Amino acid sequence: MTKEQIEEIFESNDFWNTVQLNETLIKAFEEGLWDNFNWVFVTKGTEQNLQKKFDYLNQQEFLQNHSNWSYYRLNLNESKSKVHMMGGIQIDDLYGNLVNTDADLKILLKNGRDTPFNTSKRETDNFENLYFADDMNHIVSILNWYSSLDEDDLNEILTTMTTSIGDEF
């Protein structure tokens, strides 16, 4: 597929009519995980795609009932590294979006498969704050663990973290 064909798919109503929020994540949110964090959706796309994402999120009942979230738009040629994430957790399914950001903890969602876009490109990219998550259950486990830490535990983990690329929670 060409880049243009992919963009066309992500801009189509047919695509957005099939998208559903992940039930595992929504259940965890309803059980209190949502309240443990300030949620910022940082996303890249074409102008039309970004608007459709925003409209989709605004139509979701769970998000309509919670005001503690925001939405940050980036054009396709912009890097997520321009978004200040220090002190936060970044979750992404594209390895390249995690490489140069300042998030304290980074989670790569692999969705149960290895692909060129969710795999380290070089061993020199090895950074100590990346966890691979096979699925949303893994992400929920990592977030629950992280939110259970007190400030002293969190500071110790963040200053002594020794995970390597590919470590799983």
mmCIF file of C-alpha atoms in Angstrom:
data_model
loop_
_atom_site.group_PDB
_atom_site.id
_atom_site.type_symbol
_atom_site.label_atom_id
_atom_site.label_comp_id
_atom_site.label_asym_id
_atom_site.label_seq_id
_atom_site.Cartn_x
_atom_site.Cartn_y
_atom_site.Cartn_z
ATOM 1 C CA MET A 1 0.000 0.000 0.000
ATOM 2 C CA THR A 2 1.125 3.521 -0.660
ATOM 3 C CA LYS A 3 1.297 6.219 1.984
ATOM 4 C CA GLU A 4 -1.619 7.967 0.257
ATOM 5 C CA GLN A 5 -3.760 4.807 0.362
ATOM 6 C CA ILE A 6 -3.060 4.381 4.067
ATOM 7 C CA GLU A 7 -3.949 8.022 4.767
ATOM 8 C CA GLU A 8 -7.150 7.589 2.755
ATOM 9 C CA ILE A 9 -8.155 4.621 4.927
ATOM 10 C CA PHE A 10 -7.532 6.519 8.178
ATOM 11 C CA GLU A 11 -9.553 9.461 6.860
ATOM 12 C CA SER A 12 -12.536 7.345 5.786
ATOM 13 C CA ASN A 13 -15.864 7.090 7.577
ATOM 14 C CA ASP A 14 -15.818 3.338 6.865
ATOM 15 C CA PHE A 15 -12.697 3.003 9.015
ATOM 16 C CA TRP A 16 -14.006 5.143 11.888
ATOM 17 C CA ASN A 17 -17.342 3.316 11.882
ATOM 18 C CA THR A 18 -15.474 0.104 12.761
ATOM 19 C CA VAL A 19 -13.207 1.492 15.515
ATOM 20 C CA GLN A 20 -14.095 0.476 19.068
ATOM 21 C CA LEU A 21 -12.439 1.393 22.346
ATOM 22 C CA ASN A 22 -10.611 -1.539 23.898
ATOM 23 C CA GLU A 23 -12.947 -3.221 26.404
ATOM 24 C CA THR A 24 -10.091 -4.322 28.693
ATOM 25 C CA LEU A 25 -8.882 -0.756 28.990
ATOM 26 C CA ILE A 26 -12.365 0.696 29.524
ATOM 27 C CA LYS A 27 -13.052 -1.884 32.269
ATOM 28 C CA ALA A 28 -9.772 -0.950 33.984
ATOM 29 C CA PHE A 29 -10.673 2.736 33.656
ATOM 30 C CA GLU A 30 -14.081 2.115 35.222
ATOM 31 C CA GLU A 31 -12.413 0.193 38.067
ATOM 32 C CA GLY A 32 -10.341 3.257 38.958
ATOM 33 C CA LEU A 33 -7.262 3.220 36.734
ATOM 34 C CA TRP A 34 -8.477 6.365 34.957
ATOM 35 C CA ASP A 35 -8.396 8.361 38.208
ATOM 36 C CA ASN A 36 -4.715 7.568 38.831
ATOM 37 C CA PHE A 37 -3.403 9.596 35.887
ATOM 38 C CA ASN A 38 -3.922 12.747 33.858
ATOM 39 C CA TRP A 39 -4.612 11.493 30.351
ATOM 40 C CA VAL A 40 -3.241 13.233 27.271
ATOM 41 C CA PHE A 41 -3.912 11.682 23.881
ATOM 42 C CA VAL A 42 -0.946 12.610 21.676
ATOM 43 C CA THR A 43 -1.574 11.602 18.110
ATOM 44 C CA LYS A 44 -0.241 12.168 14.623
ATOM 45 C CA GLY A 45 -2.119 12.286 11.360
ATOM 46 C CA THR A 46 -3.437 14.338 8.511
ATOM 47 C CA GLU A 47 -5.705 17.244 9.422
ATOM 48 C CA GLN A 48 -8.798 15.234 8.424
ATOM 49 C CA ASN A 49 -7.619 12.139 10.327
ATOM 50 C CA LEU A 50 -6.832 14.188 13.451
ATOM 51 C CA GLN A 51 -10.307 15.723 13.404
ATOM 52 C CA LYS A 52 -11.943 12.310 12.990
ATOM 53 C CA LYS A 53 -9.936 10.950 15.946
ATOM 54 C CA PHE A 54 -10.964 13.910 18.097
ATOM 55 C CA ASP A 55 -14.624 13.579 17.091
ATOM 56 C CA TYR A 56 -14.496 9.841 17.787
ATOM 57 C CA LEU A 57 -13.051 10.356 21.271
ATOM 58 C CA ASN A 58 -15.629 13.036 22.068
ATOM 59 C CA GLN A 59 -18.427 10.634 21.120
ATOM 60 C CA GLN A 60 -17.290 7.941 23.572
ATOM 61 C CA GLU A 61 -19.557 7.750 26.609
ATOM 62 C CA PHE A 62 -16.724 7.056 29.033
ATOM 63 C CA LEU A 63 -14.783 10.124 27.906
ATOM 64 C CA GLN A 64 -17.912 12.265 27.867
ATOM 65 C CA ASN A 65 -18.295 11.478 31.581
ATOM 66 C CA HIS A 66 -14.686 12.367 32.438
ATOM 67 C CA SER A 67 -13.180 15.782 31.891
ATOM 68 C CA ASN A 68 -9.596 15.024 32.958
ATOM 69 C CA TRP A 69 -8.205 14.338 29.494
ATOM 70 C CA SER A 70 -6.810 16.403 26.699
ATOM 71 C CA TYR A 71 -5.916 15.893 23.059
ATOM 72 C CA TYR A 72 -2.650 16.981 21.419
ATOM 73 C CA ARG A 73 -2.462 16.975 17.611
ATOM 74 C CA LEU A 74 0.707 16.520 15.566
ATOM 75 C CA ASN A 75 1.045 16.622 11.807
ATOM 76 C CA LEU A 76 2.531 13.559 10.146
ATOM 77 C CA ASN A 77 5.943 15.230 9.794
ATOM 78 C CA GLU A 78 6.140 16.253 13.475
ATOM 79 C CA SER A 79 7.853 14.216 16.180
ATOM 80 C CA LYS A 80 6.238 13.232 19.456
ATOM 81 C CA SER A 81 9.543 14.227 21.040
ATOM 82 C CA LYS A 82 8.381 17.856 20.838
ATOM 83 C CA VAL A 83 5.695 17.080 23.439
ATOM 84 C CA HIS A 84 6.909 17.478 27.030
ATOM 85 C CA MET A 85 6.231 14.142 28.758
ATOM 86 C CA MET A 86 8.710 14.260 31.647
ATOM 87 C CA GLY A 87 7.118 12.751 34.733
ATOM 88 C CA GLY A 88 4.677 10.842 32.558
ATOM 89 C CA ILE A 89 4.100 7.539 30.861
ATOM 90 C CA GLN A 90 4.034 7.237 27.087
ATOM 91 C CA ILE A 91 2.202 4.339 25.452
ATOM 92 C CA ASP A 92 2.638 3.845 21.725
ATOM 93 C CA ASP A 93 2.485 1.090 19.115
ATOM 94 C CA LEU A 94 5.239 2.653 17.013
ATOM 95 C CA TYR A 95 8.750 2.169 18.345
ATOM 96 C CA GLY A 96 10.065 5.270 16.578
ATOM 97 C CA ASN A 97 7.629 7.464 18.510
ATOM 98 C CA LEU A 98 9.190 6.353 21.808
ATOM 99 C CA VAL A 99 12.882 6.812 21.000
ATOM 100 C CA ASN A 100 13.467 10.512 21.633
ATOM 101 C CA THR A 101 10.711 11.496 24.047
ATOM 102 C CA ASP A 102 11.328 12.530 27.641
ATOM 103 C CA ALA A 103 8.646 10.318 29.234
ATOM 104 C CA ASP A 104 9.810 8.652 32.447
ATOM 105 C CA LEU A 105 8.269 5.329 31.476
ATOM 106 C CA LYS A 106 7.616 4.117 27.934
ATOM 107 C CA ILE A 107 5.394 1.219 26.925
ATOM 108 C CA LEU A 108 5.476 -0.268 23.438
ATOM 109 C CA LEU A 109 2.231 -2.032 22.546
ATOM 110 C CA LYS A 110 3.031 -4.963 20.279
ATOM 111 C CA ASN A 111 -0.525 -6.320 19.942
ATOM 112 C CA GLY A 112 0.797 -9.870 20.034
ATOM 113 C CA ARG A 113 3.033 -9.602 16.990
ATOM 114 C CA ASP A 114 6.430 -8.408 15.862
ATOM 115 C CA THR A 115 6.405 -5.961 12.982
ATOM 116 C CA PRO A 116 8.989 -3.622 11.472
ATOM 117 C CA PHE A 117 7.305 -0.664 13.220
ATOM 118 C CA ASN A 118 7.263 -2.123 16.744
ATOM 119 C CA THR A 119 10.808 -3.482 16.861
ATOM 120 C CA SER A 120 14.073 -1.815 17.840
ATOM 121 C CA LYS A 121 15.953 -0.608 14.811
ATOM 122 C CA ARG A 122 19.406 -0.602 16.430
ATOM 123 C CA GLU A 123 20.946 -1.958 19.576
ATOM 124 C CA THR A 124 22.235 1.533 20.280
ATOM 125 C CA ASP A 125 18.619 2.634 20.816
ATOM 126 C CA ASN A 126 18.669 0.655 24.058
ATOM 127 C CA PHE A 127 17.096 2.783 26.749
ATOM 128 C CA GLU A 128 16.329 1.779 30.280
ATOM 129 C CA ASN A 129 12.732 2.865 30.641
ATOM 130 C CA LEU A 130 10.996 0.846 27.917
ATOM 131 C CA TYR A 131 8.619 -2.028 28.516
ATOM 132 C CA PHE A 132 7.089 -4.160 25.785
ATOM 133 C CA ALA A 133 3.428 -5.016 26.272
ATOM 134 C CA ASP A 134 1.895 -7.863 24.295
ATOM 135 C CA ASP A 135 -1.642 -6.537 24.696
ATOM 136 C CA MET A 136 -3.871 -4.209 26.697
ATOM 137 C CA ASN A 137 -3.866 -6.600 29.656
ATOM 138 C CA HIS A 138 -0.104 -6.036 29.937
ATOM 139 C CA ILE A 139 -0.563 -2.279 29.701
ATOM 140 C CA VAL A 140 -3.194 -2.346 32.441
ATOM 141 C CA SER A 141 -0.855 -4.452 34.629
ATOM 142 C CA ILE A 142 2.017 -2.012 34.137
ATOM 143 C CA LEU A 143 -0.178 1.012 34.847
ATOM 144 C CA ASN A 144 -1.687 -0.605 37.955
ATOM 145 C CA TRP A 145 1.800 -1.470 39.218
ATOM 146 C CA TYR A 146 3.085 2.028 38.506
ATOM 147 C CA SER A 147 0.121 3.710 40.199
ATOM 148 C CA SER A 148 0.532 1.513 43.297
ATOM 149 C CA LEU A 149 4.011 2.869 44.008
ATOM 150 C CA ASP A 150 4.510 5.516 46.642
ATOM 151 C CA GLU A 151 6.700 8.517 45.858
ATOM 152 C CA ASP A 152 9.864 7.005 47.397
ATOM 153 C CA ASP A 153 9.424 3.719 45.502
ATOM 154 C CA LEU A 154 8.759 5.596 42.288
ATOM 155 C CA ASN A 155 11.831 7.796 42.658
ATOM 156 C CA GLU A 156 14.015 4.759 43.366
ATOM 157 C CA ILE A 157 12.673 2.840 40.380
ATOM 158 C CA LEU A 158 13.089 5.767 38.017
ATOM 159 C CA THR A 159 16.657 6.474 39.145
ATOM 160 C CA THR A 160 17.819 2.853 39.246
ATOM 161 C CA MET A 161 15.786 1.340 36.421
ATOM 162 C CA THR A 162 17.813 -1.392 34.734
ATOM 163 C CA THR A 163 15.374 -2.796 32.230
ATOM 164 C CA SER A 164 16.636 -3.337 28.747
ATOM 165 C CA ILE A 165 14.917 -3.108 25.442
ATOM 166 C CA GLY A 166 12.412 -5.887 25.201
ATOM 167 C CA ASP A 167 11.923 -6.487 28.916
ATOM 168 C CA GLU A 168 8.383 -7.532 29.672
ATOM 169 C CA PHE A 169 6.465 -6.661 32.779
#
